[in-house]
PDB file of C-alpha atoms in Angstrom:
ATOM      1  CA  UNK A   1      -4.304 -27.748  -0.451  1.00 44.00           C
ATOM      2  CA  UNK A   2      -1.574 -25.535  -1.885  1.00 46.00           C
ATOM      3  CA  UNK A   3      -3.669 -22.414  -1.486  1.00 64.00           C
ATOM      4  CA  UNK A   4      -2.022 -19.441   0.150  1.00 72.00           C
ATOM      5  CA  UNK A   5      -3.736 -17.657   2.979  1.00 84.00           C
ATOM      6  CA  UNK A   6      -3.501 -13.896   3.367  1.00 88.00           C
ATOM      7  CA  UNK A   7      -3.536 -12.066   6.656  1.00 89.00           C
ATOM      8  CA  UNK A   8      -5.204  -9.814   7.639  1.00 94.00           C
ATOM      9  CA  UNK A   9      -8.468 -10.247   5.737  1.00 94.00           C
ATOM     10  CA  UNK A  10      -9.015  -6.495   5.806  1.00 96.00           C
ATOM     11  CA  UNK A  11      -6.751  -3.526   6.524  1.00 97.00           C
ATOM     12  CA  UNK A  12      -7.730   0.122   6.876  1.00 97.00           C
ATOM     13  CA  UNK A  13      -5.073   2.840   7.021  1.00 97.00           C
ATOM     14  CA  UNK A  14      -4.543   6.554   6.385  1.00 97.00           C
ATOM     15  CA  UNK A  15      -2.800   7.915   3.336  1.00 97.00           C
ATOM     16  CA  UNK A  16       0.936   8.081   3.871  1.00 97.00           C
ATOM     17  CA  UNK A  17       1.072   5.116   6.239  1.00 98.00           C
ATOM     18  CA  UNK A  18       2.657   1.790   5.366  1.00 98.00           C
ATOM     19  CA  UNK A  19       0.574  -1.320   4.727  1.00 97.00           C
ATOM     20  CA  UNK A  20       1.816  -4.850   5.385  1.00 97.00           C
ATOM     21  CA  UNK A  21       0.058  -7.980   4.190  1.00 97.00           C
ATOM     22  CA  UNK A  22       1.147 -11.536   4.847  1.00 97.00           C
ATOM     23  CA  UNK A  23       0.736 -14.775   2.942  1.00 96.00           C
ATOM     24  CA  UNK A  24       1.296 -18.322   4.186  1.00 95.00           C
ATOM     25  CA  UNK A  25       1.349 -21.467   2.067  1.00 92.00           C
ATOM     26  CA  UNK A  26       1.623 -25.183   2.686  1.00 88.00           C
ATOM     27  CA  UNK A  27       4.039 -26.936   0.338  1.00 83.00           C
ATOM     28  CA  UNK A  28       7.248 -26.197  -1.522  1.00 85.00           C
ATOM     29  CA  UNK A  29       6.922 -23.547  -4.177  1.00 87.00           C
ATOM     30  CA  UNK A  30       8.844 -22.471  -7.229  1.00 86.00           C
ATOM     31  CA  UNK A  31       7.709 -18.870  -7.066  1.00 89.00           C
ATOM     32  CA  UNK A  32       5.214 -16.648  -5.310  1.00 92.00           C
ATOM     33  CA  UNK A  33       3.406 -13.763  -6.968  1.00 93.00           C
ATOM     34  CA  UNK A  34       1.383 -10.827  -5.665  1.00 96.00           C
ATOM     35  CA  UNK A  35      -1.572  -9.400  -7.566  1.00 96.00           C
ATOM     36  CA  UNK A  36      -3.842  -6.407  -7.037  1.00 97.00           C
ATOM     37  CA  UNK A  37      -7.500  -6.323  -7.985  1.00 96.00           C
ATOM     38  CA  UNK A  38      -9.845  -3.388  -8.115  1.00 89.00           C
ATOM     39  CA  UNK A  39     -13.092  -2.926  -9.936  1.00 76.00           C
ATOM     40  CA  UNK A  40     -11.594  -0.712 -12.568  1.00 63.00           C
ATOM     41  CA  UNK A  41      -8.637  -2.735 -13.787  1.00 67.00           C
ATOM     42  CA  UNK A  42      -9.169  -6.374 -12.892  1.00 80.00           C
ATOM     43  CA  UNK A  43      -6.239  -8.481 -11.646  1.00 92.00           C
ATOM     44  CA  UNK A  44      -2.882  -6.812 -12.131  1.00 94.00           C
ATOM     45  CA  UNK A  45       0.463  -8.501 -11.528  1.00 94.00           C
ATOM     46  CA  UNK A  46       2.637  -6.649  -9.000  1.00 96.00           C
ATOM     47  CA  UNK A  47       5.730  -8.720  -8.344  1.00 95.00           C
ATOM     48  CA  UNK A  48       7.128 -12.253  -8.667  1.00 93.00           C
ATOM     49  CA  UNK A  49       9.662 -13.653  -6.222  1.00 94.00           C
ATOM     50  CA  UNK A  50      11.448 -16.938  -6.867  1.00 91.00           C
ATOM     51  CA  UNK A  51      12.031 -19.542  -4.195  1.00 90.00           C
ATOM     52  CA  UNK A  52      15.762 -18.772  -4.104  1.00 93.00           C
ATOM     53  CA  UNK A  53      15.160 -15.055  -3.506  1.00 95.00           C
ATOM     54  CA  UNK A  54      14.562 -13.494  -0.092  1.00 97.00           C
ATOM     55  CA  UNK A  55      13.558  -9.945  -0.929  1.00 98.00           C
ATOM     56  CA  UNK A  56      12.458  -7.957  -3.936  1.00 97.00           C
ATOM     57  CA  UNK A  57      11.574  -4.321  -4.526  1.00 97.00           C
ATOM     58  CA  UNK A  58       9.473  -2.560  -7.103  1.00 96.00           C
ATOM     59  CA  UNK A  59       8.808   1.142  -6.570  1.00 97.00           C
ATOM     60  CA  UNK A  60       6.913   1.456  -3.278  1.00 97.00           C
ATOM     61  CA  UNK A  61       6.492  -2.305  -2.998  1.00 98.00           C
ATOM     62  CA  UNK A  62       8.735  -4.609  -1.013  1.00 98.00           C
ATOM     63  CA  UNK A  63       8.181  -8.364  -0.951  1.00 98.00           C
ATOM     64  CA  UNK A  64       9.947 -10.826   1.313  1.00 98.00           C
ATOM     65  CA  UNK A  65       9.915 -14.599   1.148  1.00 97.00           C
ATOM     66  CA  UNK A  66      10.810 -17.000   3.955  1.00 97.00           C
ATOM     67  CA  UNK A  67      10.697 -20.527   2.572  1.00 94.00           C
ATOM     68  CA  UNK A  68      11.569 -22.065   5.959  1.00 95.00           C
ATOM     69  CA  UNK A  69       8.385 -20.558   7.402  1.00 95.00           C
ATOM     70  CA  UNK A  70       6.464 -20.900   4.128  1.00 94.00           C
ATOM     71  CA  UNK A  71       5.436 -17.262   4.277  1.00 96.00           C
ATOM     72  CA  UNK A  72       5.702 -14.028   2.341  1.00 97.00           C
ATOM     73  CA  UNK A  73       4.908 -10.421   3.086  1.00 98.00           C
ATOM     74  CA  UNK A  74       4.008  -7.470   0.896  1.00 98.00           C
ATOM     75  CA  UNK A  75       4.850  -4.006   2.169  1.00 98.00           C
ATOM     76  CA  UNK A  76       3.413  -0.910   0.496  1.00 98.00           C
ATOM     77  CA  UNK A  77       5.186   2.212   1.695  1.00 98.00           C
ATOM     78  CA  UNK A  78       3.686   5.715   1.761  1.00 98.00           C
ATOM     79  CA  UNK A  79       0.272   4.425   0.731  1.00 98.00           C
ATOM     80  CA  UNK A  80      -2.107   6.419  -1.460  1.00 97.00           C
ATOM     81  CA  UNK A  81      -5.868   6.363  -1.846  1.00 96.00           C
ATOM     82  CA  UNK A  82      -5.296   4.776  -5.275  1.00 94.00           C
ATOM     83  CA  UNK A  83      -3.771   1.729  -3.533  1.00 96.00           C
ATOM     84  CA  UNK A  84      -7.238   0.811  -2.260  1.00 96.00           C
ATOM     85  CA  UNK A  85      -7.854  -2.671  -3.663  1.00 96.00           C
ATOM     86  CA  UNK A  86      -7.774  -6.373  -2.855  1.00 96.00           C
ATOM     87  CA  UNK A  87      -4.328  -7.954  -2.768  1.00 97.00           C
ATOM     88  CA  UNK A  88      -3.764 -11.637  -3.518  1.00 96.00           C
ATOM     89  CA  UNK A  89      -0.769 -13.896  -3.239  1.00 95.00           C
ATOM     90  CA  UNK A  90      -0.511 -16.739  -5.735  1.00 93.00           C
ATOM     91  CA  UNK A  91       1.844 -19.683  -5.526  1.00 91.00           C
ATOM     92  CA  UNK A  92       3.284 -21.923  -8.219  1.00 85.00           C
ATOM     93  CA  UNK A  93       4.459 -25.159  -6.651  1.00 78.00           C
ATOM     94  CA  UNK A  94       7.255 -27.450  -7.624  1.00 67.00           C
ATOM     95  CA  UNK A  95       7.203 -30.866  -9.111  1.00 65.00           C
ATOM     96  CA  UNK A  96       9.934 -33.322  -8.259  1.00 59.00           C
ATOM     97  CA  UNK A  97      13.128 -32.033  -9.776  1.00 58.00           C
ATOM     98  CA  UNK A  98      12.339 -28.395  -9.081  1.00 56.00           C
ATOM     99  CA  UNK A  99      10.293 -27.517 -12.171  1.00 59.00           C
ATOM    100  CA  UNK A 100       7.377 -25.194 -11.531  1.00 56.00           C
ATOM    101  CA  UNK A 101       4.053 -26.778 -12.321  1.00 65.00           C
ATOM    102  CA  UNK A 102       2.883 -23.381 -13.525  1.00 70.00           C
ATOM    103  CA  UNK A 103      -0.500 -23.706 -11.881  1.00 79.00           C
ATOM    104  CA  UNK A 104      -1.129 -20.496  -9.987  1.00 85.00           C
ATOM    105  CA  UNK A 105      -3.122 -21.027  -6.804  1.00 89.00           C
ATOM    106  CA  UNK A 106      -4.577 -17.909  -5.193  1.00 92.00           C
ATOM    107  CA  UNK A 107      -5.388 -17.087  -1.596  1.00 91.00           C
ATOM    108  CA  UNK A 108      -8.537 -15.359  -0.396  1.00 93.00           C
ATOM    109  CA  UNK A 109      -6.977 -11.919  -0.455  1.00 94.00           C
ATOM    110  CA  UNK A 110      -6.545  -8.895   1.799  1.00 96.00           C
ATOM    111  CA  UNK A 111      -8.868  -5.940   1.290  1.00 96.00           C
ATOM    112  CA  UNK A 112      -6.863  -2.743   1.723  1.00 97.00           C
ATOM    113  CA  UNK A 113      -8.616   0.584   2.227  1.00 97.00           C
ATOM    114  CA  UNK A 114      -6.510   3.748   2.217  1.00 97.00           C
ATOM    115  CA  UNK A 115      -8.332   6.820   3.533  1.00 97.00           C
ATOM    116  CA  UNK A 116      -7.362  10.234   2.111  1.00 93.00           C
TER     117      UNK A 116
ATOM    118  CA  UNK B   1       0.797  -4.308 -26.373  1.00 63.00           C
ATOM    119  CA  UNK B   2      -2.849  -5.362 -26.378  1.00 81.00           C
ATOM    120  CA  UNK B   3      -4.000  -7.146 -23.243  1.00 93.00           C
ATOM    121  CA  UNK B   4      -6.097 -10.244 -22.735  1.00 96.00           C
ATOM    122  CA  UNK B   5      -9.521  -9.687 -24.275  1.00 96.00           C
ATOM    123  CA  UNK B   6     -12.664 -11.292 -22.915  1.00 97.00           C
ATOM    124  CA  UNK B   7     -16.286 -11.133 -23.960  1.00 97.00           C
ATOM    125  CA  UNK B   8     -18.964 -10.596 -23.009  1.00 97.00           C
ATOM    126  CA  UNK B   9     -18.295  -8.420 -19.947  1.00 95.00           C
ATOM    127  CA  UNK B  10     -21.621  -9.247 -18.355  1.00 96.00           C
ATOM    128  CA  UNK B  11     -24.138 -12.044 -18.812  1.00 98.00           C
ATOM    129  CA  UNK B  12     -27.399 -12.837 -17.054  1.00 98.00           C
ATOM    130  CA  UNK B  13     -29.041 -16.189 -17.716  1.00 98.00           C
ATOM    131  CA  UNK B  14     -31.637 -18.404 -16.127  1.00 98.00           C
ATOM    132  CA  UNK B  15     -30.617 -21.634 -14.443  1.00 97.00           C
ATOM    133  CA  UNK B  16     -30.422 -24.620 -16.768  1.00 97.00           C
ATOM    134  CA  UNK B  17     -29.562 -22.403 -19.715  1.00 98.00           C
ATOM    135  CA  UNK B  18     -26.194 -22.569 -21.433  1.00 98.00           C
ATOM    136  CA  UNK B  19     -23.583 -19.831 -21.779  1.00 98.00           C
ATOM    137  CA  UNK B  20     -20.221 -19.401 -23.469  1.00 98.00           C
ATOM    138  CA  UNK B  21     -17.325 -17.076 -22.748  1.00 98.00           C
ATOM    139  CA  UNK B  22     -14.588 -16.116 -25.154  1.00 97.00           C
ATOM    140  CA  UNK B  23     -10.962 -15.213 -24.505  1.00 97.00           C
ATOM    141  CA  UNK B  24      -8.258 -13.882 -26.799  1.00 97.00           C
ATOM    142  CA  UNK B  25      -4.862 -14.027 -25.065  1.00 96.00           C
ATOM    143  CA  UNK B  26      -1.906 -11.759 -25.636  1.00 95.00           C
ATOM    144  CA  UNK B  27      -0.316 -12.541 -28.978  1.00 93.00           C
ATOM    145  CA  UNK B  28       2.331 -15.228 -28.713  1.00 91.00           C
ATOM    146  CA  UNK B  29       1.379 -16.395 -25.223  1.00 92.00           C
ATOM    147  CA  UNK B  30       1.409 -20.185 -25.181  1.00 90.00           C
ATOM    148  CA  UNK B  31      -0.139 -20.701 -21.750  1.00 91.00           C
ATOM    149  CA  UNK B  32      -3.788 -19.847 -21.100  1.00 94.00           C
ATOM    150  CA  UNK B  33      -5.810 -20.155 -17.881  1.00 94.00           C
ATOM    151  CA  UNK B  34      -9.495 -19.941 -16.994  1.00 97.00           C
ATOM    152  CA  UNK B  35     -10.318 -18.999 -13.418  1.00 96.00           C
ATOM    153  CA  UNK B  36     -13.609 -18.739 -11.551  1.00 97.00           C
ATOM    154  CA  UNK B  37     -13.877 -16.036  -8.883  1.00 95.00           C
ATOM    155  CA  UNK B  38     -16.875 -16.105  -6.597  1.00 94.00           C
ATOM    156  CA  UNK B  39     -17.643 -12.848  -4.807  1.00 91.00           C
ATOM    157  CA  UNK B  40     -15.410 -12.376  -1.782  1.00 89.00           C
ATOM    158  CA  UNK B  41     -13.048 -15.219  -2.692  1.00 91.00           C
ATOM    159  CA  UNK B  42      -9.784 -15.611  -4.531  1.00 93.00           C
ATOM    160  CA  UNK B  43      -9.691 -16.889  -8.125  1.00 94.00           C
ATOM    161  CA  UNK B  44      -9.918 -20.669  -8.486  1.00 94.00           C
ATOM    162  CA  UNK B  45      -8.253 -22.356 -11.448  1.00 94.00           C
ATOM    163  CA  UNK B  46     -10.635 -24.241 -13.724  1.00 96.00           C
ATOM    164  CA  UNK B  47      -8.384 -25.234 -16.592  1.00 95.00           C
ATOM    165  CA  UNK B  48      -4.891 -24.550 -17.916  1.00 92.00           C
ATOM    166  CA  UNK B  49      -3.810 -24.911 -21.553  1.00 93.00           C
ATOM    167  CA  UNK B  50      -0.373 -25.108 -23.111  1.00 90.00           C
ATOM    168  CA  UNK B  51      -0.929 -24.184 -26.767  1.00 88.00           C
ATOM    169  CA  UNK B  52      -3.990 -26.308 -27.642  1.00 86.00           C
ATOM    170  CA  UNK B  53      -3.331 -29.038 -25.081  1.00 90.00           C
ATOM    171  CA  UNK B  54      -4.808 -29.292 -21.583  1.00 91.00           C
ATOM    172  CA  UNK B  55      -2.212 -29.206 -18.792  1.00 88.00           C
ATOM    173  CA  UNK B  56      -4.586 -29.266 -15.829  1.00 88.00           C
ATOM    174  CA  UNK B  57      -8.369 -29.523 -15.656  1.00 92.00           C
ATOM    175  CA  UNK B  58      -8.613 -31.241 -12.291  1.00 90.00           C
ATOM    176  CA  UNK B  59     -10.942 -28.579 -10.850  1.00 91.00           C
ATOM    177  CA  UNK B  60     -13.199 -28.231 -13.886  1.00 95.00           C
ATOM    178  CA  UNK B  61     -16.720 -29.611 -13.216  1.00 95.00           C
ATOM    179  CA  UNK B  62     -16.728 -31.693 -16.356  1.00 95.00           C
ATOM    180  CA  UNK B  63     -20.373 -32.676 -16.130  1.00 96.00           C
ATOM    181  CA  UNK B  64     -21.348 -29.107 -16.999  1.00 97.00           C
ATOM    182  CA  UNK B  65     -18.225 -27.150 -17.921  1.00 98.00           C
ATOM    183  CA  UNK B  66     -16.159 -27.536 -21.068  1.00 98.00           C
ATOM    184  CA  UNK B  67     -13.331 -25.541 -22.568  1.00 97.00           C
ATOM    185  CA  UNK B  68     -11.347 -25.641 -25.749  1.00 96.00           C
ATOM    186  CA  UNK B  69      -8.461 -23.803 -27.313  1.00 95.00           C
ATOM    187  CA  UNK B  70      -8.511 -24.660 -30.970  1.00 83.00           C
ATOM    188  CA  UNK B  71      -5.362 -23.727 -32.873  1.00 86.00           C
ATOM    189  CA  UNK B  72      -3.697 -22.735 -29.617  1.00 85.00           C
ATOM    190  CA  UNK B  73      -4.891 -19.117 -29.654  1.00 92.00           C
ATOM    191  CA  UNK B  74      -8.461 -18.130 -28.697  1.00 96.00           C
ATOM    192  CA  UNK B  75     -10.331 -20.120 -26.090  1.00 97.00           C
ATOM    193  CA  UNK B  76     -13.953 -20.637 -25.159  1.00 98.00           C
ATOM    194  CA  UNK B  77     -15.402 -21.776 -21.854  1.00 98.00           C
ATOM    195  CA  UNK B  78     -18.930 -23.185 -21.843  1.00 98.00           C
ATOM    196  CA  UNK B  79     -21.378 -23.985 -19.079  1.00 98.00           C
ATOM    197  CA  UNK B  80     -24.318 -26.254 -19.851  1.00 97.00           C
ATOM    198  CA  UNK B  81     -26.614 -26.341 -17.934  1.00 97.00           C
ATOM    199  CA  UNK B  82     -25.900 -23.456 -15.578  1.00 97.00           C
ATOM    200  CA  UNK B  83     -26.657 -23.601 -11.866  1.00 97.00           C
ATOM    201  CA  UNK B  84     -27.202 -20.768  -9.412  1.00 98.00           C
ATOM    202  CA  UNK B  85     -23.812 -21.473  -7.811  1.00 97.00           C
ATOM    203  CA  UNK B  86     -22.069 -20.758 -11.116  1.00 98.00           C
ATOM    204  CA  UNK B  87     -22.671 -17.030 -10.551  1.00 97.00           C
ATOM    205  CA  UNK B  88     -19.156 -15.612 -10.518  1.00 96.00           C
ATOM    206  CA  UNK B  89     -16.593 -13.680 -12.504  1.00 96.00           C
ATOM    207  CA  UNK B  90     -14.794 -15.846 -15.065  1.00 97.00           C
ATOM    208  CA  UNK B  91     -11.250 -14.681 -15.640  1.00 97.00           C
ATOM    209  CA  UNK B  92      -8.975 -15.574 -18.498  1.00 97.00           C
ATOM    210  CA  UNK B  93      -5.213 -15.154 -18.183  1.00 95.00           C
ATOM    211  CA  UNK B  94      -2.232 -15.861 -20.383  1.00 94.00           C
ATOM    212  CA  UNK B  95       1.513 -15.984 -20.028  1.00 90.00           C
ATOM    213  CA  UNK B  96       4.496 -16.193 -22.283  1.00 87.00           C
ATOM    214  CA  UNK B  97       6.380 -19.415 -22.835  1.00 73.00           C
ATOM    215  CA  UNK B  98       5.915 -22.808 -21.284  1.00 72.00           C
ATOM    216  CA  UNK B  99       3.588 -23.271 -18.330  1.00 67.00           C
ATOM    217  CA  UNK B 100       6.416 -24.250 -16.000  1.00 68.00           C
ATOM    218  CA  UNK B 101       8.456 -21.066 -16.469  1.00 71.00           C
ATOM    219  CA  UNK B 102       8.700 -18.438 -13.724  1.00 74.00           C
ATOM    220  CA  UNK B 103       6.804 -15.729 -15.570  1.00 81.00           C
ATOM    221  CA  UNK B 104       3.875 -13.535 -14.690  1.00 87.00           C
ATOM    222  CA  UNK B 105       0.331 -14.103 -15.885  1.00 90.00           C
ATOM    223  CA  UNK B 106      -1.728 -11.325 -17.466  1.00 93.00           C
ATOM    224  CA  UNK B 107      -5.439 -11.261 -16.736  1.00 95.00           C
ATOM    225  CA  UNK B 108      -8.401 -10.026 -18.726  1.00 95.00           C
ATOM    226  CA  UNK B 109     -11.199  -7.923 -17.231  1.00 94.00           C
ATOM    227  CA  UNK B 110     -13.380 -10.978 -16.777  1.00 95.00           C
ATOM    228  CA  UNK B 111     -16.965 -11.908 -17.551  1.00 96.00           C
ATOM    229  CA  UNK B 112     -19.448 -11.422 -14.729  1.00 96.00           C
ATOM    230  CA  UNK B 113     -22.056 -14.189 -14.893  1.00 97.00           C
ATOM    231  CA  UNK B 114     -25.299 -13.994 -12.958  1.00 97.00           C
ATOM    232  CA  UNK B 115     -27.522 -17.072 -12.937  1.00 98.00           C
ATOM    233  CA  UNK B 116     -31.102 -16.400 -11.808  1.00 98.00           C
TER     234      UNK B 116
END
């Protein structure tokens, strides 16, 4: 299966600390995306990193991609209570010739709890 | 910009009944997805459309599930007859351009289905 797997399954931290979540996948990808889900806003796209990129930043978010290890990490710096949510990685895998199939396959997610 | 609209938000039905969900994607988005998310799991792709054509329906239980996207805009997902294990949140998502492009998907709030 192409499905990514997030680690850890659950993470509990204090406000102000950093949170790191990892994602591993099985086959070659075209891009990897991170999404956040909470009860109030549904699934929200955070960041997309292409297979030829190694690191990407967006505000307090930093994503790395290691295609040799088939893994990615999401770092949230200076976490806030509002960051409490489930975080999912989703992969879009390549067809022969390097074209993304476009089918987004999600992992099981990491539940992040940030205590005030 | 208006987001992906889904209705209804909640639905409770008895097993063996039928149910339909509606999705209106973001204007101009050619690619549309339906996902099923069972409590505690990541979203699982059911079907992917490019305009009004099906790109991938390999994980759609075709004996009971059907989906259409007439005119390449709105889409409906139907379950007939429903089973207890169909209890889940059904998410619709859309993205701009062709399905194989490296672009983000935008998700609706979902329809929470409970089968009793």
